[in-house]
Coordinates of C-alpha atoms and ligand atoms in Angstrom, one line a residue:
M1 CA 125.7 84.8 100.3
D2 CA 123.8 83.1 97.5
T3 CA 120.9 83.8 97.2
I4 CA 119.3 80.0 95.9
R5 CA 115.6 79.9 93.5
L6 CA 112.7 77.9 95.2
D7 CA 110.1 76.0 93.2
E8 CA 106.9 74.5 94.6
S9 CA 108.6 70.9 94.4
Q10 CA 110.8 72.1 97.7
I11 CA 108.4 73.8 100.8
A12 CA 110.4 71.6 102.8
Q13 CA 114.1 73.3 101.9
A14 CA 111.7 76.5 102.3
A15 CA 110.2 75.8 105.0
A16 CA 113.7 74.8 106.9
I17 CA 115.0 78.6 106.4
L18 CA 112.1 79.9 108.2
R19 CA 113.3 77.4 111.1
A20 CA 116.5 78.3 111.2
G21 CA 116.6 82.0 111.8
G22 CA 117.1 82.4 107.6
L23 CA 115.1 84.9 105.1
L24 CA 113.1 84.4 102.2
G25 CA 111.2 86.0 100.0
I26 CA 107.8 84.5 100.0
P27 CA 105.3 85.0 96.8
T28 CA 101.6 85.8 97.6
E29 CA 98.6 87.4 96.4
T30 CA 99.0 90.7 97.1
V31 CA 103.0 91.3 96.9
Y32 CA 106.1 89.4 97.3
G33 CA 107.0 89.7 100.8
L34 CA 110.8 89.2 103.0
G35 CA 109.4 86.2 105.0
A36 CA 111.5 85.5 108.4
S37 CA 110.1 83.9 111.6
G38 CA 108.0 86.6 113.9
L39 CA 109.5 84.4 116.3
D40 CA 113.3 84.7 116.7
S41 CA 114.1 88.6 117.0
E42 CA 117.6 88.0 114.9
A43 CA 116.1 86.8 112.0
V44 CA 113.8 89.5 112.1
G45 CA 116.1 92.1 113.0
R46 CA 117.7 90.6 109.4
I47 CA 115.0 91.7 107.5
F48 CA 115.6 95.7 108.2
Q49 CA 119.2 95.6 107.2
A50 CA 118.1 93.8 104.2
K51 CA 115.3 96.7 102.7
G52 CA 117.7 99.2 104.9
R53 CA 114.2 100.0 106.7
P54 CA 113.8 101.9 109.8
Q55 CA 113.8 100.1 112.7
D56 CA 110.3 101.6 113.6
N57 CA 108.2 100.6 111.1
P58 CA 106.2 97.2 112.4
L59 CA 106.4 94.4 110.5
I60 CA 103.1 91.9 109.7
L61 CA 102.6 88.3 111.3
H62 CA 101.1 86.2 108.9
I63 CA 100.0 83.1 109.9
P64 CA 98.7 80.1 107.7
S65 CA 94.4 79.8 109.4
A66 CA 92.4 82.7 111.5
D67 CA 92.6 79.9 114.1
W68 CA 96.1 80.8 114.5
L69 CA 95.2 84.4 116.0
E70 CA 95.2 83.5 119.6
K71 CA 98.4 83.0 119.9
Y72 CA 99.4 85.9 118.7
C73 CA 96.6 88.9 119.8
K74 CA 95.0 89.5 122.7
G75 CA 91.2 90.9 123.9
I76 CA 90.0 90.4 120.5
P77 CA 87.1 91.6 119.0
P78 CA 84.0 90.5 117.6
A79 CA 84.3 92.5 114.3
A80 CA 87.8 90.4 113.7
Y81 CA 86.8 87.2 114.2
A82 CA 83.7 88.8 111.3
L83 CA 86.6 89.5 109.5
A84 CA 88.1 86.3 108.6
E85 CA 85.0 84.8 108.5
R86 CA 84.6 86.8 105.5
F87 CA 87.2 87.8 103.9
W88 CA 91.0 85.6 105.2
P89 CA 92.6 83.3 103.4
G90 CA 92.8 87.2 101.3
P91 CA 94.6 90.4 100.9
L92 CA 93.1 92.1 104.2
T93 CA 95.9 92.9 107.7
M94 CA 93.7 93.7 110.8
V95 CA 95.7 95.7 113.5
L96 CA 94.8 94.1 117.0
R97 CA 96.3 94.1 120.7
R98 CA 99.8 92.0 120.5
A99 CA 100.1 89.0 122.9
E100 CA 103.3 89.2 125.0
M101 CA 105.5 86.3 122.8
V102 CA 105.4 88.7 119.5
P103 CA 108.6 90.3 119.7
D104 CA 109.4 93.7 120.2
V105 CA 111.1 94.2 116.9
V106 CA 108.3 92.7 115.1
T107 CA 106.2 95.8 116.8
A108 CA 108.4 98.1 116.8
G109 CA 107.3 98.5 120.4
L110 CA 103.8 99.0 119.5
D111 CA 101.1 97.8 121.2
T112 CA 99.1 96.2 118.6
V113 CA 100.3 93.5 115.6
G114 CA 99.0 93.7 111.7
M115 CA 98.3 90.1 111.5
R116 CA 97.4 88.8 108.0
C117 CA 96.6 85.3 106.8
P118 CA 97.3 85.6 103.6
A119 CA 95.1 83.8 100.2
H120 CA 98.0 82.1 98.4
S121 CA 98.5 78.3 99.1
L122 CA 101.6 78.5 98.2
C123 CA 102.8 80.7 101.3
R124 CA 100.0 79.0 103.4
T125 CA 101.5 76.0 103.2
V126 CA 104.9 77.1 104.1
I127 CA 103.7 78.6 107.0
A128 CA 102.0 75.8 108.5
A129 CA 105.1 73.4 107.5
A130 CA 107.7 76.2 109.5
G131 CA 105.7 76.2 112.4
V132 CA 105.6 79.3 113.2
P133 CA 104.4 82.8 112.0
V134 CA 106.1 84.7 109.1
A135 CA 107.1 88.2 109.6
A136 CA 107.4 89.5 106.5
P137 CA 107.4 93.3 104.7
S138 CA 107.1 93.4 100.9
G139 CA 110.3 91.9 99.9
N140 CA 111.3 95.9 97.5
T141 CA 113.9 97.9 98.9
S142 CA 112.9 100.8 101.3
G143 CA 111.4 102.9 98.8
R144 CA 111.9 101.5 96.0
P145 CA 107.7 99.7 94.3
S146 CA 107.1 96.2 95.5
P147 CA 107.8 93.4 93.8
T148 CA 105.4 91.8 91.8
T149 CA 107.3 89.1 90.7
A150 CA 110.5 87.2 91.9
E151 CA 112.4 88.6 88.9
E152 CA 111.5 91.6 90.7
M153 CA 112.1 90.7 93.7
L154 CA 115.1 89.8 93.4
Q155 CA 116.1 93.0 91.4
D156 CA 116.0 94.0 94.8
M157 CA 117.9 91.2 97.5
D158 CA 119.6 88.8 95.6
G159 CA 122.5 88.2 97.8
K160 CA 120.5 90.0 100.9
I161 CA 118.3 86.9 101.5
D162 CA 119.2 83.2 101.7
A163 CA 116.0 81.8 99.3
I164 CA 112.9 82.6 97.3
L165 CA 110.1 80.9 96.5
D166 CA 108.8 81.9 93.3
G167 CA 104.9 81.3 93.5
G168 CA 104.2 82.9 90.0
P169 CA 103.2 86.3 89.2
C170 CA 101.3 88.2 91.6
A171 CA 97.2 88.1 91.6
V172 CA 95.9 91.2 93.1
G173 CA 99.2 93.7 92.7
V174 CA 99.2 95.6 95.7
E175 CA 99.1 95.4 99.0
S176 CA 96.7 94.4 101.6
T177 CA 94.2 96.7 102.8
I178 CA 95.2 96.9 106.7
V179 CA 92.7 98.0 108.8
D180 CA 92.4 98.9 112.9
L181 CA 90.6 97.9 115.1
T182 CA 91.4 98.1 118.5
G183 CA 90.3 102.5 118.8
E184 CA 86.3 103.1 118.9
T185 CA 85.9 102.6 115.3
P186 CA 87.5 100.4 113.0
R187 CA 89.7 103.2 110.6
L188 CA 91.3 102.4 107.2
L189 CA 95.2 102.9 107.0
R190 CA 96.1 101.7 104.5
P191 CA 93.8 101.2 101.1
G192 CA 94.0 97.6 99.7
G193 CA 93.4 94.6 97.9
I194 CA 90.1 94.6 100.3
T195 CA 87.9 97.2 99.6
L196 CA 86.4 100.3 102.0
E197 CA 83.3 98.8 100.4
Q198 CA 83.4 95.2 101.4
L199 CA 85.2 96.3 104.7
E200 CA 81.3 98.0 105.3
S201 CA 79.9 95.3 104.7
V202 CA 80.6 94.2 107.4
L203 CA 81.6 96.5 109.9
G204 CA 78.6 99.6 109.0
H205 CA 81.0 103.1 108.6
V206 CA 84.9 102.8 108.8
T207 CA 86.8 105.7 109.2
V208 CA 89.4 106.4 106.6
D209 CA 92.8 107.9 108.6
A210 CA 93.8 110.3 107.2
A211 CA 97.2 109.5 105.7
V212 CA 95.9 107.0 102.9
T213 CA 94.2 110.2 100.5
E214 CA 96.7 112.8 102.7
Q215 CA 100.4 113.9 102.3
L216 CA 101.3 114.0 106.4
K217 CA 102.2 117.5 107.9
E218 CA 105.3 118.3 108.6
G219 CA 106.1 116.3 112.4
E220 CA 102.9 114.4 112.0
R221 CA 102.5 110.7 113.3
P222 CA 100.6 108.6 111.4
R223 CA 98.7 105.0 112.7
A224 CA 100.5 102.9 110.9
P225 CA 104.4 104.2 110.7
G226 CA 105.1 103.0 107.3
M227 CA 102.9 106.3 105.8
K228 CA 105.2 108.7 107.0
Y229 CA 108.4 107.2 104.3
R230 CA 108.0 108.4 100.7
H231 CA 106.9 105.3 99.4
Y232 CA 107.2 102.8 95.8
A233 CA 108.9 106.2 94.0
P234 CA 111.0 104.9 91.0
K235 CA 113.8 107.7 90.0
A236 CA 111.9 110.3 88.2
P237 CA 109.6 112.2 89.9
V238 CA 106.3 111.6 89.1
T239 CA 103.5 114.0 88.8
V240 CA 99.8 112.6 89.1
V241 CA 96.9 113.9 86.9
T242 CA 92.8 113.9 88.5
G243 CA 90.8 113.7 86.7
E244 CA 87.1 111.6 84.0
P245 CA 90.1 110.0 82.3
A246 CA 90.0 112.0 78.8
Q247 CA 90.5 115.2 81.0
S248 CA 93.6 113.6 82.6
A249 CA 94.6 112.4 79.1
A250 CA 94.2 115.7 77.7
Y251 CA 95.9 117.1 80.2
I252 CA 99.1 115.1 79.9
A253 CA 98.8 115.0 76.4
A254 CA 99.3 118.5 76.4
H255 CA 101.9 119.2 79.0
A256 CA 104.7 116.1 78.7
C257 CA 108.0 116.8 76.7
A258 CA 109.2 114.6 74.2
G259 CA 111.7 111.4 76.5
D260 CA 109.1 111.8 79.8
G261 CA 107.5 108.7 81.0
V262 CA 103.5 108.1 80.9
L263 CA 102.1 106.3 82.4
C264 CA 98.2 105.4 81.8
F265 CA 95.2 104.1 80.7
D266 CA 95.0 101.7 77.7
E267 CA 92.5 103.6 75.3
Y268 CA 94.9 106.9 75.8
A269 CA 97.8 105.2 75.3
H270 CA 98.5 105.7 71.3
L271 CA 98.1 110.2 72.2
F272 CA 101.7 110.3 74.1
P273 CA 103.9 109.7 70.9
G274 CA 107.6 110.4 71.6
C275 CA 107.2 109.0 75.8
T276 CA 107.8 106.1 77.2
V277 CA 104.8 104.3 77.8
E278 CA 103.8 102.1 79.9
R279 CA 100.1 100.7 80.9
L280 CA 97.6 100.6 83.7
G281 CA 95.6 98.4 82.2
S282 CA 91.5 100.0 80.8
A283 CA 90.1 103.1 82.8
E284 CA 87.2 100.6 83.7
R285 CA 89.2 97.7 85.3
P286 CA 90.7 98.9 88.7
E287 CA 91.5 95.9 89.0
E288 CA 93.6 95.8 86.3
Q289 CA 95.5 98.5 87.6
A290 CA 96.4 97.5 90.5
R291 CA 98.1 93.9 89.0
H292 CA 100.3 96.1 86.8
V293 CA 100.8 100.2 88.8
F294 CA 104.3 98.6 90.7
G295 CA 106.3 97.0 87.6
A296 CA 105.1 100.1 85.4
L297 CA 106.9 102.4 88.0
R298 CA 109.3 99.8 88.5
R299 CA 110.3 99.7 84.9
F300 CA 110.6 103.1 84.2
D301 CA 113.4 103.3 86.5
G302 CA 115.8 100.8 83.7
T303 CA 115.0 104.7 81.5
P304 CA 116.2 107.3 80.6
V305 CA 112.6 109.6 81.5
A306 CA 113.9 112.8 83.1
A307 CA 109.8 112.8 84.5
I308 CA 106.9 110.4 84.8
W309 CA 103.8 111.3 84.6
A310 CA 100.4 109.3 85.2
Q311 CA 96.4 109.5 84.3
C312 CA 95.0 108.6 88.3
P313 CA 91.8 106.4 88.4
H314 CA 88.5 107.6 90.3
S315 CA 89.0 106.3 94.1
E316 CA 85.9 103.9 94.0
G317 CA 86.3 100.0 95.2
M318 CA 90.2 99.3 94.2
G319 CA 91.4 102.4 92.6
L320 CA 91.3 104.0 96.3
A321 CA 94.5 101.5 96.4
V322 CA 95.8 102.5 93.1
A323 CA 94.8 106.2 94.0
N324 CA 97.1 105.5 97.5
R325 CA 100.2 104.1 95.5
L326 CA 100.0 106.1 92.4
N327 CA 100.3 109.3 95.2
K328 CA 102.6 108.2 97.1
A329 CA 105.0 107.5 94.9
A330 CA 104.5 111.3 93.1
G331 CA 105.1 111.8 97.2
F332 CA 101.4 114.1 96.7
H333 CA 102.6 116.1 93.7
I334 CA 98.6 115.8 92.2
I335 CA 97.3 117.9 89.4
H336 CA 93.2 118.0 88.6
A337 CA 92.2 118.6 85.3
G338 CA 89.1 119.6 85.2
E339 CA 86.9 121.1 82.7
G340 CA 88.7 123.0 79.9
E341 CA 91.6 123.2 81.7
A342 CA 93.5 120.9 79.1
Ligands
LIG401 O1 99.9 92.7 101.5 C1 101.0 93.3 102.6 O2 100.4 93.5 103.1 C2 102.3 92.6 101.9 C3 102.7 90.6 101.8 C4 104.7 91.0 102.1 O3 101.7 90.3 103.1 N1 103.3 93.1 103.1 C5 103.6 94.4 103.3 O4 104.1 94.8 103.9 O5 103.0 95.1 102.9 P1 104.3 96.3 104.1 O6 105.7 96.0 105.9 O7 105.6 97.0 103.4 O8 103.7 97.2 105.3 C6 102.8 97.5 106.3 C7 103.1 98.4 106.3 C8 103.2 99.6 106.8 O9 103.1 100.9 106.6 C9 103.2 98.9 108.0 O10 104.1 100.4 109.2 C10 101.5 99.0 109.1 O11 102.0 97.5 107.3 N2 102.4 97.8 110.4 C11 102.0 96.9 110.1 N3 102.1 97.2 112.1 C12 101.4 98.3 112.1 C13 100.5 98.1 113.3 N4 100.5 97.5 114.6 N5 99.9 98.9 113.5 C14 99.8 100.1 112.2 N6 100.2 99.8 112.0 C15 101.3 99.0 111.0
LIG402 MG1 105.9 97.8 102.1

């Protein structure tokens, strides 16, 4: 099929594609999504085919305003309203009990559903115009880094989806934060555009799921099914190096071979002559790193690098989300650069 490229003047056409059961690339503030009507099981089934996504990995339902929550969820706790009030529209997904009308294919048979109201106004406008909640995973082929521009999404999806609505580059660059509100205490399943500190300012203590920071053990089942798959991975193997930025940079400079790829903070880019260097942004600015991480990982695939080294930020604020994406891209192959080691 020919994938049509739409812009903001063509919202009605984009909405018609969703209503007719088609697949639409949608811009959000986090990453581009691969959307279909969340009430149309067949259309949602085609999302899984286009991505090559395992059937047991549920999708997030996107809604244009918090008042739609009650149509698709039940037993909504006060914490959900408090979070919606503070962070919606925005990069936050809440896992809640689902209403019966949400198709099984969306939730992969779970009795919960991930709900998100995106901050990108074009995204909310097209969903409201379609009049249906939009089920959408990130718009990459399963396993690849998520797309943060329409061009990146077309690298994976050209010819596989009906159209893409170009809303410009994504402002956040990593996916939404996922918080599960169905248990005794709120649990962070995936760090993202809303920080753990921001969540805790509303909720008090939030448990961080082990899958955020560690490799799952053989046979272990994560609470967000998607956390068990290898993710965001460029073709070449990635090694993440943690520690103070000057130390991780020195470690990589001492160990990288000529021709390797290096993903580093801007301040250290000059230390790797002979390597293919991609910049994450300033070591001081994890928000900037979040905007660059996926594009940089993708660009290595167009180069002959045999190995990639990545400097990793500390896990405060948005650093937790950036570190999580890098660690997953590396299959949790992490080296701690300590004093004197370099
Ligand atoms: O920012 C985002 O959230 C983007 C944009 C397009 O909105 N979407 C996104 O979707 O990242 P996806 O499918 O790539 O990642 C969703 C993650 C998966 O790990 C999935 O397993 C988890 O959310 N998830 C979805 N529904 C869930 C549920 N009911 N319970 C637990 N985890 C869930
Ligand atoms: Mg994804």
